[in-house]
Amino acid sequence: MSVPRTLDRTLQALADPTRRAILQRLSSGEARVTEVAEPFRMSLNAVSKHIMVLERAKLVKRRKEGRDHYLSYLPGPMDEAAEWIEHTRNFWSSRLDALERLLRDEDAKRT
Amino acid sequence: MSVPRTLDRTLQALADPTRRAILQRLSSGEARVTEVAEPFRMSLNAVSKHIMVLERAKLVKRRKEGRDHYLSYLPGPMDEAAEWIEHTRNFWSSRLDALERLLRDEDAKRT
DNA sequence: CAAACAATCAACTAAAAGGTTGAATATATT
DNA sequence: AATATATTCAACCTTTTAGTTGATTGTTTG
């Protein structure tokens, strides 16, 4: 069956609030590493590492221009994750609905 | 601002394939710890720990009946996560659309 | 060319994650 | 009462994660 390991990486990457904040920062367009790091209280290096995690998860793309690295958001993995989670949610939703119906019917039959 | 740390826990819990498989197993209804653990190649204890992670994330509920612990799925956090991810995705989708429109307009003006 | 700047690399630390085995606890069964 | 079963607890190990500081690489600028 081999479940896609990319989902692991995506969810893992998204599970960290700093990384989610970095993604949000990129919503207003490209930004350099230093710019992205600026609002955080941790070191530039720490943010650089977070960026690499996002890059490995393909949630972020890097374009080098001279000494500057411009980062931007990539939608693919987010779409995939959304798809998985929606699918899963709907799956359970129908199961739970069926269960509820079942219980209601049995209850009706008993009265 | 205080971003909800529950999202961290949910995504973290979902980022592991064993835990996703456990959730899937529960889709056919309640199951005991041993039953849930059976298909995995790791020890019962390891699975027990995964279950505790899911429990802390409120993705799984436990009902004790004598020595048996019956586990079942809880939809709340999955719904929340789906909501967050959908919201985020749509947010970016519109940004990217706007950017594309902008570029197309500029292109049109130039010709 | 020298100094400043943008970013990573390298080495280290502390904590968390994921697994193991063995003991303990509580409940059922004979 | 003794034994078997279901589950967790406790201790331990290894790997990964998230952070630090200091050195290094490459690019720009005075």
PDB file of C-alpha atoms (C1' of nucleotides) in Angstrom:
ATOM      1  CA  MET A   1       0.000   0.000   0.000  1.00  0.00           C
ATOM      2  CA  SER A   2       2.800   2.393   0.877  1.00  0.00           C
ATOM      3  CA  VAL A   3       1.102   5.480   2.212  1.00  0.00           C
ATOM      4  CA  PRO A   4       2.697   8.609   0.743  1.00  0.00           C
ATOM      5  CA  ARG A   5       5.475   9.760   3.046  1.00  0.00           C
ATOM      6  CA  THR A   6       5.058  13.267   1.695  1.00  0.00           C
ATOM      7  CA  LEU A   7       1.934  13.632   3.814  1.00  0.00           C
ATOM      8  CA  ASP A   8       4.058  12.899   6.875  1.00  0.00           C
ATOM      9  CA  ARG A   9       6.436  15.690   5.937  1.00  0.00           C
ATOM     10  CA  THR A  10       3.716  18.136   5.136  1.00  0.00           C
ATOM     11  CA  LEU A  11       1.810  17.620   8.372  1.00  0.00           C
ATOM     12  CA  GLN A  12       5.027  17.538  10.363  1.00  0.00           C
ATOM     13  CA  ALA A  13       6.100  20.830   8.807  1.00  0.00           C
ATOM     14  CA  LEU A  14       2.716  22.411   9.443  1.00  0.00           C
ATOM     15  CA  ALA A  15       2.614  21.233  13.057  1.00  0.00           C
ATOM     16  CA  ASP A  16       5.013  23.954  14.150  1.00  0.00           C
ATOM     17  CA  PRO A  17       3.638  27.449  14.838  1.00  0.00           C
ATOM     18  CA  THR A  18       6.836  29.175  13.757  1.00  0.00           C
ATOM     19  CA  ARG A  19       6.678  27.460  10.400  1.00  0.00           C
ATOM     20  CA  ARG A  20       3.009  28.290   9.972  1.00  0.00           C
ATOM     21  CA  ALA A  21       3.869  31.905  10.730  1.00  0.00           C
ATOM     22  CA  ILE A  22       6.630  31.823   8.137  1.00  0.00           C
ATOM     23  CA  LEU A  23       4.182  30.585   5.529  1.00  0.00           C
ATOM     24  CA  GLN A  24       1.767  33.318   6.478  1.00  0.00           C
ATOM     25  CA  ARG A  25       4.523  35.883   6.082  1.00  0.00           C
ATOM     26  CA  LEU A  26       5.038  34.655   2.533  1.00  0.00           C
ATOM     27  CA  SER A  27       1.412  35.223   1.646  1.00  0.00           C
ATOM     28  CA  SER A  28       2.162  38.841   0.866  1.00  0.00           C
ATOM     29  CA  GLY A  29       4.711  37.697  -1.671  1.00  0.00           C
ATOM     30  CA  GLU A  30       8.362  36.782  -1.852  1.00  0.00           C
ATOM     31  CA  ALA A  31      10.653  37.628   1.019  1.00  0.00           C
ATOM     32  CA  ARG A  32      14.320  37.197   1.830  1.00  0.00           C
ATOM     33  CA  VAL A  33      15.509  34.969   4.656  1.00  0.00           C
ATOM     34  CA  THR A  34      16.474  37.909   6.854  1.00  0.00           C
ATOM     35  CA  GLU A  35      13.124  39.563   6.311  1.00  0.00           C
ATOM     36  CA  VAL A  36      11.290  36.393   7.155  1.00  0.00           C
ATOM     37  CA  ALA A  37      13.377  35.948  10.291  1.00  0.00           C
ATOM     38  CA  GLU A  38      13.011  39.508  11.533  1.00  0.00           C
ATOM     39  CA  PRO A  39       9.795  39.223  13.620  1.00  0.00           C
ATOM     40  CA  PHE A  40      10.923  36.119  15.506  1.00  0.00           C
ATOM     41  CA  ARG A  41      12.782  36.133  18.786  1.00  0.00           C
ATOM     42  CA  MET A  42      14.981  33.226  17.823  1.00  0.00           C
ATOM     43  CA  SER A  43      18.266  33.464  15.954  1.00  0.00           C
ATOM     44  CA  LEU A  44      18.517  33.855  12.207  1.00  0.00           C
ATOM     45  CA  ASN A  45      20.035  30.401  12.055  1.00  0.00           C
ATOM     46  CA  ALA A  46      17.053  28.840  13.774  1.00  0.00           C
ATOM     47  CA  VAL A  47      14.694  30.443  11.278  1.00  0.00           C
ATOM     48  CA  SER A  48      16.958  29.342   8.458  1.00  0.00           C
ATOM     49  CA  LYS A  49      16.507  25.787   9.662  1.00  0.00           C
ATOM     50  CA  HIS A  50      12.737  26.146   9.805  1.00  0.00           C
ATOM     51  CA  ILE A  51      12.840  27.392   6.248  1.00  0.00           C
ATOM     52  CA  MET A  52      14.823  24.339   5.213  1.00  0.00           C
ATOM     53  CA  VAL A  53      12.172  22.128   6.774  1.00  0.00           C
ATOM     54  CA  LEU A  54       9.502  23.907   4.765  1.00  0.00           C
ATOM     55  CA  GLU A  55      11.657  23.543   1.685  1.00  0.00           C
ATOM     56  CA  ARG A  56      12.108  19.804   2.175  1.00  0.00           C
ATOM     57  CA  ALA A  57       8.331  19.564   2.524  1.00  0.00           C
ATOM     58  CA  LYS A  58       8.064  21.512  -0.755  1.00  0.00           C
ATOM     59  CA  LEU A  59       5.917  24.121   0.882  1.00  0.00           C
ATOM     60  CA  VAL A  60       8.480  26.788   0.079  1.00  0.00           C
ATOM     61  CA  LYS A  61      10.584  27.534  -2.960  1.00  0.00           C
ATOM     62  CA  ARG A  62      13.872  29.410  -3.033  1.00  0.00           C
ATOM     63  CA  ARG A  63      15.133  31.702  -5.779  1.00  0.00           C
ATOM     64  CA  LYS A  64      18.700  32.954  -5.366  1.00  0.00           C
ATOM     65  CA  GLU A  65      19.607  36.355  -6.632  1.00  0.00           C
ATOM     66  CA  GLY A  66      23.132  37.279  -5.744  1.00  0.00           C
ATOM     67  CA  ARG A  67      23.571  36.959  -2.020  1.00  0.00           C
ATOM     68  CA  ASP A  68      19.836  37.196  -1.416  1.00  0.00           C
ATOM     69  CA  HIS A  69      17.581  34.172  -1.296  1.00  0.00           C
ATOM     70  CA  TYR A  70      13.985  34.947  -2.125  1.00  0.00           C
ATOM     71  CA  LEU A  71      11.439  32.577  -0.661  1.00  0.00           C
ATOM     72  CA  SER A  72       7.929  31.941  -1.853  1.00  0.00           C
ATOM     73  CA  TYR A  73       5.034  29.686  -1.045  1.00  0.00           C
ATOM     74  CA  LEU A  74       4.248  26.534  -3.010  1.00  0.00           C
ATOM     75  CA  PRO A  75       0.640  25.352  -2.870  1.00  0.00           C
ATOM     76  CA  GLY A  76       1.034  21.681  -3.835  1.00  0.00           C
ATOM     77  CA  PRO A  77       1.514  19.958  -0.492  1.00  0.00           C
ATOM     78  CA  MET A  78      -1.072  22.120   1.219  1.00  0.00           C
ATOM     79  CA  ASP A  79      -3.583  21.094  -1.408  1.00  0.00           C
ATOM     80  CA  GLU A  80      -2.690  17.456  -0.941  1.00  0.00           C
ATOM     81  CA  ALA A  81      -2.995  17.700   2.815  1.00  0.00           C
ATOM     82  CA  ALA A  82      -6.330  19.472   2.499  1.00  0.00           C
ATOM     83  CA  GLU A  83      -7.523  16.757   0.207  1.00  0.00           C
ATOM     84  CA  TRP A  84      -6.476  13.993   2.557  1.00  0.00           C
ATOM     85  CA  ILE A  85      -7.991  15.616   5.592  1.00  0.00           C
ATOM     86  CA  GLU A  86     -11.249  16.436   3.818  1.00  0.00           C
ATOM     87  CA  HIS A  87     -11.525  12.941   2.471  1.00  0.00           C
ATOM     88  CA  THR A  88     -10.849  11.481   5.900  1.00  0.00           C
ATOM     89  CA  ARG A  89     -13.270  13.810   7.584  1.00  0.00           C
ATOM     90  CA  ASN A  90     -16.062  13.054   5.144  1.00  0.00           C
ATOM     91  CA  PHE A  91     -15.403   9.365   5.435  1.00  0.00           C
ATOM     92  CA  TRP A  92     -15.890   9.492   9.177  1.00  0.00           C
ATOM     93  CA  SER A  93     -18.733  11.888   8.940  1.00  0.00           C
ATOM     94  CA  SER A  94     -20.693   9.369   6.898  1.00  0.00           C
ATOM     95  CA  ARG A  95     -19.763   6.555   9.258  1.00  0.00           C
ATOM     96  CA  LEU A  96     -20.936   8.518  12.250  1.00  0.00           C
ATOM     97  CA  ASP A  97     -24.108   9.512  10.433  1.00  0.00           C
ATOM     98  CA  ALA A  98     -24.810   5.899   9.583  1.00  0.00           C
ATOM     99  CA  LEU A  99     -24.282   4.934  13.179  1.00  0.00           C
ATOM    100  CA  GLU A 100     -26.631   7.616  14.350  1.00  0.00           C
ATOM    101  CA  ARG A 101     -29.277   6.522  11.855  1.00  0.00           C
ATOM    102  CA  LEU A 102     -28.887   2.977  13.012  1.00  0.00           C
ATOM    103  CA  LEU A 103     -29.386   3.929  16.622  1.00  0.00           C
ATOM    104  CA  ARG A 104     -32.373   6.096  15.793  1.00  0.00           C
ATOM    105  CA  ASP A 105     -34.017   3.294  13.827  1.00  0.00           C
ATOM    106  CA  GLU A 106     -33.497   0.765  16.570  1.00  0.00           C
ATOM    107  CA  ASP A 107     -34.934   3.224  19.004  1.00  0.00           C
ATOM    108  CA  ALA A 108     -37.977   3.718  16.779  1.00  0.00           C
ATOM    109  CA  LYS A 109     -38.472   0.002  16.399  1.00  0.00           C
ATOM    110  CA  ARG A 110     -38.412  -0.434  20.153  1.00  0.00           C
ATOM    111  CA  THR A 111     -41.256   2.042  20.803  1.00  0.00           C
TER     112      THR A 111
ATOM    113  CA  MET B   1      -2.853  36.515  19.547  1.00  0.00           C
ATOM    114  CA  SER B   2      -1.998  33.165  21.069  1.00  0.00           C
ATOM    115  CA  VAL B   3      -2.431  30.744  18.216  1.00  0.00           C
ATOM    116  CA  PRO B   4      -4.316  27.654  19.405  1.00  0.00           C
ATOM    117  CA  ARG B   5      -1.764  25.065  20.485  1.00  0.00           C
ATOM    118  CA  THR B   6      -4.386  22.401  19.848  1.00  0.00           C
ATOM    119  CA  LEU B   7      -3.710  22.692  16.133  1.00  0.00           C
ATOM    120  CA  ASP B   8      -0.070  21.872  16.841  1.00  0.00           C
ATOM    121  CA  ARG B   9      -1.108  18.733  18.650  1.00  0.00           C
ATOM    122  CA  THR B  10      -3.583  17.684  16.032  1.00  0.00           C
ATOM    123  CA  LEU B  11      -1.199  18.065  13.112  1.00  0.00           C
ATOM    124  CA  GLN B  12       1.621  16.517  15.095  1.00  0.00           C
ATOM    125  CA  ALA B  13      -0.562  13.517  15.914  1.00  0.00           C
ATOM    126  CA  LEU B  14      -1.693  13.155  12.311  1.00  0.00           C
ATOM    127  CA  ALA B  15       1.852  13.391  10.971  1.00  0.00           C
ATOM    128  CA  ASP B  16       2.607   9.809  11.967  1.00  0.00           C
ATOM    129  CA  PRO B  17       1.468   6.995   9.648  1.00  0.00           C
ATOM    130  CA  THR B  18       0.962   4.530  12.501  1.00  0.00           C
ATOM    131  CA  ARG B  19      -1.386   6.935  14.195  1.00  0.00           C
ATOM    132  CA  ARG B  20      -3.279   7.620  10.988  1.00  0.00           C
ATOM    133  CA  ALA B  21      -3.657   3.865  10.560  1.00  0.00           C
ATOM    134  CA  ILE B  22      -4.978   3.572  14.098  1.00  0.00           C
ATOM    135  CA  LEU B  23      -7.603   6.189  13.363  1.00  0.00           C
ATOM    136  CA  GLN B  24      -8.574   4.362  10.214  1.00  0.00           C
ATOM    137  CA  ARG B  25      -8.943   1.168  12.197  1.00  0.00           C
ATOM    138  CA  LEU B  26     -11.410   2.938  14.466  1.00  0.00           C
ATOM    139  CA  SER B  27     -13.604   3.939  11.572  1.00  0.00           C
ATOM    140  CA  SER B  28     -15.350   0.597  11.721  1.00  0.00           C
ATOM    141  CA  GLY B  29     -16.294   1.337  15.299  1.00  0.00           C
ATOM    142  CA  GLU B  30     -14.906   0.893  18.774  1.00  0.00           C
ATOM    143  CA  ALA B  31     -11.946  -1.383  19.359  1.00  0.00           C
ATOM    144  CA  ARG B  32      -9.864  -2.484  22.298  1.00  0.00           C
ATOM    145  CA  VAL B  33      -6.194  -1.582  22.634  1.00  0.00           C
ATOM    146  CA  THR B  34      -5.009  -5.110  21.846  1.00  0.00           C
ATOM    147  CA  GLU B  35      -7.228  -5.294  18.786  1.00  0.00           C
ATOM    148  CA  VAL B  36      -5.947  -1.982  17.543  1.00  0.00           C
ATOM    149  CA  ALA B  37      -2.358  -3.083  18.122  1.00  0.00           C
ATOM    150  CA  GLU B  38      -2.694  -6.449  16.435  1.00  0.00           C
ATOM    151  CA  PRO B  39      -1.849  -5.554  12.815  1.00  0.00           C
ATOM    152  CA  PHE B  40       1.293  -3.613  13.694  1.00  0.00           C
ATOM    153  CA  ARG B  41       4.751  -5.065  13.903  1.00  0.00           C
ATOM    154  CA  MET B  42       5.733  -2.989  16.883  1.00  0.00           C
ATOM    155  CA  SER B  43       5.117  -3.911  20.496  1.00  0.00           C
ATOM    156  CA  LEU B  44       1.791  -3.464  22.241  1.00  0.00           C
ATOM    157  CA  ASN B  45       3.429  -0.849  24.417  1.00  0.00           C
ATOM    158  CA  ALA B  46       4.480   1.208  21.443  1.00  0.00           C
ATOM    159  CA  VAL B  47       0.937   1.191  20.107  1.00  0.00           C
ATOM    160  CA  SER B  48      -0.349   2.068  23.552  1.00  0.00           C
ATOM    161  CA  LYS B  49       1.844   5.152  23.450  1.00  0.00           C
ATOM    162  CA  HIS B  50       0.564   6.137  20.026  1.00  0.00           C
ATOM    163  CA  ILE B  51      -2.948   5.821  21.361  1.00  0.00           C
ATOM    164  CA  MET B  52      -2.070   8.116  24.239  1.00  0.00           C
ATOM    165  CA  VAL B  53      -0.798  10.685  21.769  1.00  0.00           C
ATOM    166  CA  LEU B  54      -4.088  10.508  19.901  1.00  0.00           C
ATOM    167  CA  GLU B  55      -5.920  10.804  23.190  1.00  0.00           C
ATOM    168  CA  ARG B  56      -3.980  13.906  24.225  1.00  0.00           C
ATOM    169  CA  ALA B  57      -4.850  15.364  20.840  1.00  0.00           C
ATOM    170  CA  LYS B  58      -8.503  14.538  21.559  1.00  0.00           C
ATOM    171  CA  LEU B  59      -8.731  12.525  18.371  1.00  0.00           C
ATOM    172  CA  VAL B  60      -9.547   9.399  20.347  1.00  0.00           C
ATOM    173  CA  LYS B  61     -11.779   8.716  23.329  1.00  0.00           C
ATOM    174  CA  ARG B  62     -11.420   5.874  25.807  1.00  0.00           C
ATOM    175  CA  ARG B  63     -14.223   4.022  27.543  1.00  0.00           C
ATOM    176  CA  LYS B  64     -13.138   1.551  30.198  1.00  0.00           C
ATOM    177  CA  GLU B  65     -15.191  -1.539  30.754  1.00  0.00           C
ATOM    178  CA  GLY B  66     -13.548  -3.817  33.251  1.00  0.00           C
ATOM    179  CA  ARG B  67     -10.078  -4.583  32.103  1.00  0.00           C
ATOM    180  CA  ASP B  68     -10.867  -3.639  28.533  1.00  0.00           C
ATOM    181  CA  HIS B  69     -10.406  -0.157  27.192  1.00  0.00           C
ATOM    182  CA  TYR B  70     -12.611   0.614  24.223  1.00  0.00           C
ATOM    183  CA  LEU B  71     -11.318   3.303  21.917  1.00  0.00           C
ATOM    184  CA  SER B  72     -13.285   5.415  19.513  1.00  0.00           C
ATOM    185  CA  TYR B  73     -12.725   8.286  17.144  1.00  0.00           C
ATOM    186  CA  LEU B  74     -13.558  11.872  18.047  1.00  0.00           C
ATOM    187  CA  PRO B  75     -14.181  14.199  15.090  1.00  0.00           C
ATOM    188  CA  GLY B  76     -13.573  17.591  16.715  1.00  0.00           C
ATOM    189  CA  PRO B  77      -9.873  18.181  16.100  1.00  0.00           C
ATOM    190  CA  MET B  78     -10.015  16.737  12.594  1.00  0.00           C
ATOM    191  CA  ASP B  79     -12.769  19.207  11.777  1.00  0.00           C
ATOM    192  CA  GLU B  80     -10.740  22.049  13.220  1.00  0.00           C
ATOM    193  CA  ALA B  81      -7.658  21.043  11.283  1.00  0.00           C
ATOM    194  CA  ALA B  82      -9.670  20.727   8.091  1.00  0.00           C
ATOM    195  CA  GLU B  83     -11.088  24.165   8.687  1.00  0.00           C
ATOM    196  CA  TRP B  84      -7.675  25.690   9.251  1.00  0.00           C
ATOM    197  CA  ILE B  85      -6.119  24.064   6.244  1.00  0.00           C
ATOM    198  CA  GLU B  86      -9.032  24.918   3.969  1.00  0.00           C
ATOM    199  CA  HIS B  87      -9.032  28.495   5.151  1.00  0.00           C
ATOM    200  CA  THR B  88      -5.310  28.760   4.629  1.00  0.00           C
ATOM    201  CA  ARG B  89      -5.467  27.146   1.231  1.00  0.00           C
ATOM    202  CA  ASN B  90      -8.259  29.408   0.026  1.00  0.00           C
ATOM    203  CA  PHE B  91      -6.446  32.410   1.380  1.00  0.00           C
ATOM    204  CA  TRP B  92      -3.395  31.595  -0.688  1.00  0.00           C
ATOM    205  CA  SER B  93      -5.397  30.551  -3.645  1.00  0.00           C
ATOM    206  CA  SER B  94      -6.934  34.003  -3.845  1.00  0.00           C
ATOM    207  CA  ARG B  95      -3.557  35.661  -3.389  1.00  0.00           C
ATOM    208  CA  LEU B  96      -2.053  33.644  -6.180  1.00  0.00           C
ATOM    209  CA  ASP B  97      -5.063  34.340  -8.376  1.00  0.00           C
ATOM    210  CA  ALA B  98      -4.739  38.046  -7.722  1.00  0.00           C
ATOM    211  CA  LEU B  99      -1.081  37.914  -8.612  1.00  0.00           C
ATOM    212  CA  GLU B 100      -1.808  36.083 -11.810  1.00  0.00           C
ATOM    213  CA  ARG B 101      -4.493  38.614 -12.741  1.00  0.00           C
ATOM    214  CA  LEU B 102      -2.086  41.420 -12.029  1.00  0.00           C
ATOM    215  CA  LEU B 103       0.547  39.939 -14.276  1.00  0.00           C
ATOM    216  CA  ARG B 104      -1.969  39.280 -17.027  1.00  0.00           C
ATOM    217  CA  ASP B 105      -3.239  42.879 -16.858  1.00  0.00           C
ATOM    218  CA  GLU B 106       0.237  44.294 -16.995  1.00  0.00           C
ATOM    219  CA  ASP B 107       0.976  42.094 -19.899  1.00  0.00           C
ATOM    220  CA  ALA B 108      -2.164  43.254 -21.662  1.00  0.00           C
ATOM    221  CA  LYS B 109      -1.340  46.905 -21.016  1.00  0.00           C
ATOM    222  CA  ARG B 110       2.105  46.416 -22.464  1.00  0.00           C
ATOM    223  CA  THR B 111       0.817  45.086 -25.793  1.00  0.00           C
TER     224      THR B 111
ATOM    225  C1'  DC C   1      40.870  45.871  -1.801  1.00  0.00           C
ATOM    226  C1'  DA C   2      38.627  46.027   2.575  1.00  0.00           C
ATOM    227  C1'  DA C   3      34.554  46.105   5.089  1.00  0.00           C
ATOM    228  C1'  DA C   4      29.762  44.946   5.438  1.00  0.00           C
ATOM    229  C1'  DC C   5      26.104  41.944   4.523  1.00  0.00           C
ATOM    230  C1'  DA C   6      23.196  37.592   3.456  1.00  0.00           C
ATOM    231  C1'  DA C   7      23.032  33.266   4.182  1.00  0.00           C
ATOM    232  C1'  DT C   8      24.608  28.627   5.292  1.00  0.00           C
ATOM    233  C1'  DC C   9      27.693  25.179   7.599  1.00  0.00           C
ATOM    234  C1'  DA C  10      29.529  22.888  11.731  1.00  0.00           C
ATOM    235  C1'  DA C  11      29.576  21.610  16.263  1.00  0.00           C
ATOM    236  C1'  DC C  12      27.269  21.386  20.264  1.00  0.00           C
ATOM    237  C1'  DT C  13      23.205  21.009  23.727  1.00  0.00           C
ATOM    238  C1'  DA C  14      18.696  19.933  25.594  1.00  0.00           C
ATOM    239  C1'  DA C  15      14.446  18.081  25.010  1.00  0.00           C
ATOM    240  C1'  DA C  16      11.080  15.200  22.624  1.00  0.00           C
ATOM    241  C1'  DA C  17       9.760  11.169  19.891  1.00  0.00           C
ATOM    242  C1'  DG C  18       9.519   6.494  19.031  1.00  0.00           C
ATOM    243  C1'  DG C  19      10.810   2.261  20.174  1.00  0.00           C
ATOM    244  C1'  DT C  20      12.280  -1.691  23.427  1.00  0.00           C
ATOM    245  C1'  DT C  21      11.852  -4.893  27.705  1.00  0.00           C
ATOM    246  C1'  DG C  22      10.320  -6.004  32.249  1.00  0.00           C
ATOM    247  C1'  DA C  23       7.437  -5.048  36.245  1.00  0.00           C
ATOM    248  C1'  DA C  24       3.037  -3.588  38.139  1.00  0.00           C
ATOM    249  C1'  DT C  25      -2.020  -3.149  38.404  1.00  0.00           C
ATOM    250  C1'  DA C  26      -6.503  -4.453  37.833  1.00  0.00           C
ATOM    251  C1'  DT C  27      -9.936  -7.502  36.238  1.00  0.00           C
ATOM    252  C1'  DA C  28     -11.595 -12.259  34.588  1.00  0.00           C
ATOM    253  C1'  DT C  29     -11.559 -17.091  34.535  1.00  0.00           C
ATOM    254  C1'  DT C  30     -10.926 -21.763  36.252  1.00  0.00           C
TER     255       DT C  30
ATOM    256  C1'  DA D   1      -6.920 -19.070  45.486  1.00  0.00           C
ATOM    257  C1'  DA D   2      -4.234 -19.347  41.472  1.00  0.00           C
ATOM    258  C1'  DT D   3      -3.676 -18.205  36.854  1.00  0.00           C
ATOM    259  C1'  DA D   4      -4.466 -15.725  32.681  1.00  0.00           C
ATOM    260  C1'  DT D   5      -5.525 -11.468  30.321  1.00  0.00           C
ATOM    261  C1'  DA D   6      -5.652  -6.361  29.318  1.00  0.00           C
ATOM    262  C1'  DT D   7      -3.440  -2.557  29.981  1.00  0.00           C
ATOM    263  C1'  DT D   8      -0.312   0.824  31.765  1.00  0.00           C
ATOM    264  C1'  DC D   9       4.023   2.285  34.233  1.00  0.00           C
ATOM    265  C1'  DA D  10       9.024   2.717  34.537  1.00  0.00           C
ATOM    266  C1'  DA D  11      13.452   2.653  32.911  1.00  0.00           C
ATOM    267  C1'  DC D  12      16.220   2.736  29.265  1.00  0.00           C
ATOM    268  C1'  DC D  13      18.090   3.539  24.382  1.00  0.00           C
ATOM    269  C1'  DT D  14      18.499   5.827  19.899  1.00  0.00           C
ATOM    270  C1'  DT D  15      17.174   9.259  16.669  1.00  0.00           C
ATOM    271  C1'  DT D  16      15.193  13.563  15.619  1.00  0.00           C
ATOM    272  C1'  DT D  17      14.097  18.262  16.594  1.00  0.00           C
ATOM    273  C1'  DA D  18      14.763  22.852  17.895  1.00  0.00           C
ATOM    274  C1'  DG D  19      17.683  25.859  19.479  1.00  0.00           C
ATOM    275  C1'  DT D  20      22.405  28.058  20.428  1.00  0.00           C
ATOM    276  C1'  DT D  21      27.140  30.211  19.042  1.00  0.00           C
ATOM    277  C1'  DG D  22      31.023  30.757  16.032  1.00  0.00           C
ATOM    278  C1'  DA D  23      33.198  30.086  11.597  1.00  0.00           C
ATOM    279  C1'  DT D  24      32.762  30.100   6.562  1.00  0.00           C
ATOM    280  C1'  DT D  25      31.249  31.301   1.826  1.00  0.00           C
ATOM    281  C1'  DG D  26      29.764  34.264  -1.498  1.00  0.00           C
ATOM    282  C1'  DT D  27      28.272  38.985  -2.968  1.00  0.00           C
ATOM    283  C1'  DT D  28      27.955  43.799  -2.643  1.00  0.00           C
ATOM    284  C1'  DT D  29      29.567  48.334  -1.583  1.00  0.00           C
ATOM    285  C1'  DG D  30      32.628  52.156   0.113  1.00  0.00           C
TER     286       DG D  30
END
